[in-house]
Coordinates of C-alpha atoms and ligand atoms in Angstrom, one line a residue:
M7 CA -11.8 16.8 -9.4
A8 CA -9.4 14.3 -11.1
E9 CA -11.0 11.6 -13.3
A10 CA -8.8 8.8 -14.6
K11 CA -9.1 8.9 -18.5
G12 CA -10.6 6.0 -20.3
T13 CA -10.7 3.5 -17.3
G14 CA -13.9 4.6 -15.7
A15 CA -12.0 4.3 -12.6
P16 CA -13.1 6.0 -9.4
K17 CA -13.8 9.7 -9.7
G18 CA -11.6 11.7 -7.5
A19 CA -8.1 11.7 -6.6
L20 CA -5.7 9.0 -5.3
L21 CA -3.9 8.9 -2.1
V22 CA -1.0 6.5 -1.8
T23 CA 0.6 5.8 1.7
G24 CA 4.3 4.8 1.3
G25 CA 4.2 6.7 -2.0
S26 CA 7.7 7.9 -1.8
R27 CA 9.5 4.6 -2.4
G28 CA 9.2 1.3 -3.9
I29 CA 5.9 -0.2 -4.8
G30 CA 3.9 3.1 -3.6
A31 CA 6.2 5.3 -5.7
A32 CA 5.6 3.0 -8.8
V33 CA 1.9 3.3 -8.2
C34 CA 2.0 7.1 -7.9
R35 CA 4.0 7.4 -11.2
L36 CA 1.8 4.7 -13.1
A37 CA -1.5 6.4 -11.7
A38 CA -0.5 9.8 -13.0
R39 CA 0.1 8.4 -16.4
E40 CA -3.4 7.0 -16.3
G41 CA -4.8 10.3 -15.3
Y42 CA -5.0 10.4 -11.6
D43 CA -4.1 13.5 -9.4
V44 CA -2.0 11.8 -6.7
A45 CA -1.3 12.7 -3.0
V46 CA 2.0 11.1 -2.1
G47 CA 2.1 9.9 1.5
Y48 CA 5.5 9.3 3.2
A49 CA 7.1 9.0 6.7
G50 CA 10.1 11.1 6.7
R51 CA 11.9 11.1 3.3
K52 CA 10.6 14.4 2.0
E53 CA 13.0 14.7 -0.9
V54 CA 12.2 11.5 -2.4
A55 CA 8.4 12.1 -2.0
E56 CA 8.8 15.5 -3.7
A57 CA 10.7 13.8 -6.5
V58 CA 7.7 11.5 -7.0
V59 CA 5.4 14.7 -7.1
Q60 CA 7.7 16.1 -9.8
D61 CA 7.1 12.9 -11.9
V62 CA 3.4 13.0 -11.3
E63 CA 3.3 16.7 -12.6
A64 CA 5.5 15.8 -15.5
A65 CA 2.8 13.3 -16.5
G66 CA 0.4 16.3 -16.7
R67 CA -1.4 15.6 -13.3
R68 CA -1.7 17.4 -9.9
G69 CA 0.5 15.9 -7.0
V70 CA 1.2 16.8 -3.4
A71 CA 3.7 15.3 -0.9
L72 CA 2.3 14.8 2.6
A73 CA 4.1 13.5 5.6
A74 CA 2.2 11.4 8.1
D75 CA 2.9 8.4 10.4
V76 CA 0.1 6.0 9.6
A77 CA 0.5 4.4 13.1
D78 CA -0.8 7.6 14.4
A79 CA -4.8 7.8 13.9
A80 CA -5.0 11.7 14.4
A81 CA -2.0 12.1 11.8
V82 CA -4.0 9.9 9.5
A83 CA -7.0 12.1 9.7
R84 CA -5.0 15.2 9.1
L85 CA -3.3 13.5 6.1
F86 CA -6.8 12.8 4.5
E87 CA -7.8 16.5 5.3
A88 CA -4.7 17.7 3.6
A89 CA -5.0 15.4 0.6
E90 CA -8.5 16.6 0.0
A91 CA -7.7 20.4 0.6
A92 CA -5.0 20.0 -2.1
L93 CA -6.6 17.7 -4.7
G94 CA -10.3 17.6 -3.9
P95 CA -12.5 14.5 -3.0
L96 CA -10.5 11.3 -2.9
G97 CA -11.9 8.4 -4.9
A98 CA -9.1 6.0 -4.5
L99 CA -6.7 4.8 -1.7
V100 CA -3.6 2.6 -1.9
N101 CA -2.1 1.5 1.3
S102 CA 1.5 0.7 0.7
A103 CA 3.2 2.1 3.9
G104 CA 4.9 -0.8 5.5
L105 CA 8.1 -2.4 7.1
T106 CA 9.2 -5.6 8.3
G107 CA 11.4 -4.9 11.3
L108 CA 14.8 -6.3 11.5
S109 CA 15.2 -9.9 10.3
K110 CA 15.8 -12.3 13.4
R111 CA 14.7 -15.6 14.8
F112 CA 11.5 -15.3 16.8
V113 CA 13.2 -16.2 20.2
E114 CA 15.4 -13.1 19.6
S115 CA 12.4 -10.8 18.7
D116 CA 11.9 -7.4 20.3
P117 CA 8.4 -6.7 21.7
E118 CA 8.4 -3.1 20.9
E119 CA 9.6 -3.6 17.3
M120 CA 6.9 -6.3 16.8
L121 CA 4.3 -3.8 18.1
R122 CA 5.7 -1.1 15.7
V123 CA 5.4 -3.3 12.7
L124 CA 1.8 -4.2 13.7
A125 CA 0.9 -0.7 14.4
V126 CA 2.3 0.6 11.0
N127 CA 1.2 -2.3 8.8
T128 CA -2.1 -3.4 10.2
A129 CA -3.4 -0.6 12.4
G130 CA -2.1 2.0 9.9
T131 CA -4.1 0.3 7.1
L132 CA -7.1 0.2 9.3
Y133 CA -6.9 3.9 10.2
C134 CA -6.4 4.9 6.5
C135 CA -9.4 2.7 5.5
R136 CA -11.5 4.3 8.1
E137 CA -10.8 7.7 6.9
A138 CA -11.5 6.8 3.3
A139 CA -14.6 4.9 4.2
R140 CA -15.8 8.0 6.0
R141 CA -15.5 10.2 3.0
M142 CA -16.4 7.8 0.1
A143 CA -19.4 6.1 1.7
R144 CA -22.6 6.8 -0.3
S145 CA -24.7 7.0 3.0
R146 CA -22.4 9.8 4.3
G147 CA -22.8 11.7 0.8
G148 CA -19.7 10.2 -0.8
A149 CA -19.4 9.0 -4.3
G150 CA -17.9 5.6 -3.4
G151 CA -14.5 4.5 -4.4
A152 CA -11.7 1.9 -4.5
I153 CA -9.2 0.8 -1.8
V154 CA -6.2 -1.5 -2.5
N155 CA -4.2 -2.9 0.5
L156 CA -0.7 -4.1 0.4
S157 CA -0.7 -7.8 1.8
S158 CA 2.2 -9.9 1.2
A159 CA 3.0 -13.6 0.2
A160 CA 4.3 -13.7 3.8
A161 CA 0.7 -13.9 5.1
T162 CA 0.6 -17.5 4.0
L163 CA 4.4 -18.3 4.0
G164 CA 4.8 -17.1 7.6
S165 CA 8.4 -15.7 7.2
P166 CA 10.0 -18.2 9.7
G167 CA 13.2 -17.4 11.1
E168 CA 12.9 -13.8 9.7
F169 CA 10.0 -11.8 10.8
V170 CA 6.9 -13.9 11.8
W171 CA 5.4 -10.7 13.3
Y172 CA 5.5 -9.0 9.8
A173 CA 3.7 -12.1 8.3
A174 CA 1.1 -11.9 11.1
S175 CA 0.7 -8.2 10.2
K176 CA -0.1 -9.1 6.6
G177 CA -2.5 -11.9 7.7
G178 CA -4.4 -9.0 9.4
I179 CA -4.4 -7.3 6.1
D180 CA -6.1 -10.2 4.5
S181 CA -8.8 -10.4 7.1
L182 CA -9.5 -6.6 7.1
T183 CA -9.7 -6.6 3.3
I184 CA -12.4 -9.4 3.4
G185 CA -14.3 -7.8 6.1
L186 CA -14.3 -4.3 4.8
S187 CA -15.2 -5.4 1.2
K188 CA -18.4 -7.0 2.7
E189 CA -19.2 -4.0 4.9
L190 CA -18.4 -1.3 2.5
G191 CA -19.7 -3.0 -0.7
P192 CA -23.1 -1.6 -0.2
E193 CA -21.5 1.8 0.3
G194 CA -20.1 1.8 -3.2
I195 CA -16.6 1.0 -2.1
R196 CA -14.5 -1.9 -3.5
V197 CA -11.8 -3.2 -1.3
N198 CA -9.0 -5.6 -2.5
A199 CA -5.5 -6.5 -1.7
V200 CA -2.4 -7.4 -3.6
A201 CA 0.1 -9.9 -2.0
P202 CA 3.4 -9.3 -3.6
G203 CA 6.2 -12.0 -3.4
L204 CA 9.9 -11.1 -3.6
I205 CA 10.0 -7.5 -5.1
D206 CA 13.2 -5.5 -5.5
T207 CA 12.8 -2.5 -3.3
D208 CA 14.5 -1.0 -0.2
I209 CA 12.5 -3.0 2.2
H210 CA 15.0 -5.8 2.4
A211 CA 17.9 -3.5 3.2
G212 CA 15.5 -2.0 5.9
A213 CA 15.2 -5.5 7.3
G214 CA 19.0 -5.5 7.7
D215 CA 19.2 -8.2 5.1
A216 CA 20.4 -6.7 1.8
G217 CA 21.3 -10.2 0.5
R218 CA 17.8 -11.3 0.9
L219 CA 16.6 -11.0 -2.8
E220 CA 19.6 -13.0 -4.1
R221 CA 19.0 -15.7 -1.3
F222 CA 15.3 -16.2 -2.1
T223 CA 15.4 -16.0 -5.9
S224 CA 15.8 -19.8 -6.1
Q225 CA 12.3 -20.2 -4.6
V226 CA 10.6 -18.2 -7.1
P227 CA 9.2 -20.3 -10.0
L228 CA 9.7 -17.4 -12.5
G229 CA 13.3 -17.2 -11.6
R230 CA 13.6 -13.7 -10.6
P231 CA 12.4 -11.0 -8.1
G232 CA 9.7 -8.8 -9.5
T233 CA 9.8 -5.1 -10.0
A234 CA 7.8 -2.4 -8.3
E235 CA 6.0 -1.5 -11.4
E236 CA 5.0 -5.1 -12.0
V237 CA 3.1 -4.9 -8.7
A238 CA 1.7 -1.4 -9.4
R239 CA 0.2 -2.6 -12.6
P240 CA -2.3 -5.1 -11.0
I241 CA -2.8 -2.4 -8.3
L242 CA -4.0 0.0 -11.1
W243 CA -6.1 -2.7 -12.6
L244 CA -7.8 -3.2 -9.2
L245 CA -8.7 0.4 -9.1
S246 CA -10.0 0.6 -12.6
E247 CA -13.3 0.0 -14.0
G248 CA -12.0 -3.3 -15.3
A249 CA -12.3 -4.6 -11.8
A250 CA -15.8 -3.0 -11.4
Y251 CA -17.1 -6.4 -10.1
T252 CA -14.0 -7.5 -8.1
S253 CA -13.9 -6.8 -4.4
G254 CA -12.7 -8.7 -1.4
T255 CA -10.0 -10.5 -3.4
I256 CA -6.4 -11.0 -2.5
L257 CA -4.4 -11.1 -5.7
R258 CA -1.0 -12.8 -5.4
V259 CA 1.8 -11.2 -7.4
G260 CA 4.6 -13.5 -6.5
G261 CA 6.0 -14.9 -9.7
G262 CA 4.4 -18.3 -8.8
R263 CA 5.8 -18.3 -5.1
Ligands
LIG304 P1 9.9 0.4 0.9 O1 10.5 0.6 -0.4 O2 10.7 0.2 2.0 O3 9.0 1.8 1.0 C1 8.3 1.8 2.2 C2 7.3 3.0 2.3 O4 6.6 3.2 3.3 C3 8.2 4.3 2.1 O5 7.5 5.3 1.2 C4 8.0 4.9 3.5 O6 8.3 6.3 3.6 C5 6.7 4.4 3.9 N1 6.5 4.3 5.4 C6 7.3 3.5 6.2 N2 6.8 3.5 7.4 C7 5.8 4.5 7.5 C8 5.0 5.1 8.4 N3 5.0 4.8 9.8 N4 4.0 6.0 8.0 C9 3.8 6.4 6.7 N5 4.7 5.8 5.8 C10 5.6 4.9 6.2 O7 8.7 -0.7 0.9 P2 7.9 -1.6 -0.4 O8 8.8 -2.7 -0.7 O9 7.6 -0.6 -1.6 O10 6.8 -2.1 0.3 C11 5.4 -1.4 0.1 C12 4.3 -2.3 0.7 O11 4.3 -3.6 0.0 C13 4.7 -2.7 2.2 O12 3.3 -2.8 2.8 C14 5.2 -4.0 2.2 O13 4.9 -4.8 3.3 C15 4.6 -4.6 0.9 N6 5.4 -5.8 0.4 C16 6.6 -5.5 -0.2 C17 7.2 -6.6 -0.6 C18 8.6 -6.6 -1.2 O14 9.4 -7.6 -1.4 N7 9.1 -5.4 -1.5 C19 6.6 -7.9 -0.7 C20 5.5 -8.1 -0.1 C21 4.7 -7.0 0.3 P3 9.7 7.0 3.6 O15 10.3 7.0 2.3 O16 9.4 8.5 4.0 O17 10.5 6.3 4.7

């Protein structure tokens, strides 16, 4: 069983959904350097997920790449089974899998696309939290653990004219983080969220709006987009012993925005 060195962080391995790219990949790499064994969840890009596993192994830890659509509850159950079969009991979960859908005004929005965003971002996070809780809960023989969910500054900004449905999916993350922190605290499980602002990853190109970073930079008080690693660091802190009394918080990492 993995034990993060020096941090007193959760005993057990770490599963990161959306671990193949962006913020999730930065979490996987940093976590390995901090002593975690890491299961790298991904949707379809096997090669990039395996490259992250190589970096985990280069840091001296065990890693495994596992494909699963987090919007599929049965696939999520198989993901957790496979992660534990490879790495032993899980002590930590980071829910980073997510997408915005194509940027457009709400009147032009596509109901199927909206539903997909809600299914991946919000239901997917619920499904993963459920599998984690069933394994980590002390009343079920687990050792407790820590969960960090990816919210977004969009949850409070609303993303008007771009993807209001995405903002709504992240508002759901805030609510479920608060509720689960209260329900799972007595089970020894801390649940927190990080709400990034404008971060330099592929997600903006995925929204069909590659110029988005440049366009929104002027709205960021710190004057630049953040990096994936600048979000990964507070996530690793929330998993660590340093955050032993922190649960139910939504930590904004938005450069002041
Ligand atoms: P990204 O670079 O676009 O990476 C998305 C990740 O999610 C990839 O690993 C992808 O896997 C995975 N994924 C997508 N759909 C999935 C599905 N149905 N099932 C499983 N995995 C799936 O995104 P990012 O910018 O790192 O964003 C990570 C999280 O932070 C998201 O929840 C996002 O909403 C949130 N966030 C990002 C920003 C930002 O500015 N970047 C700001 C606020 C919040 P594949 O590689 O296999 O496609």
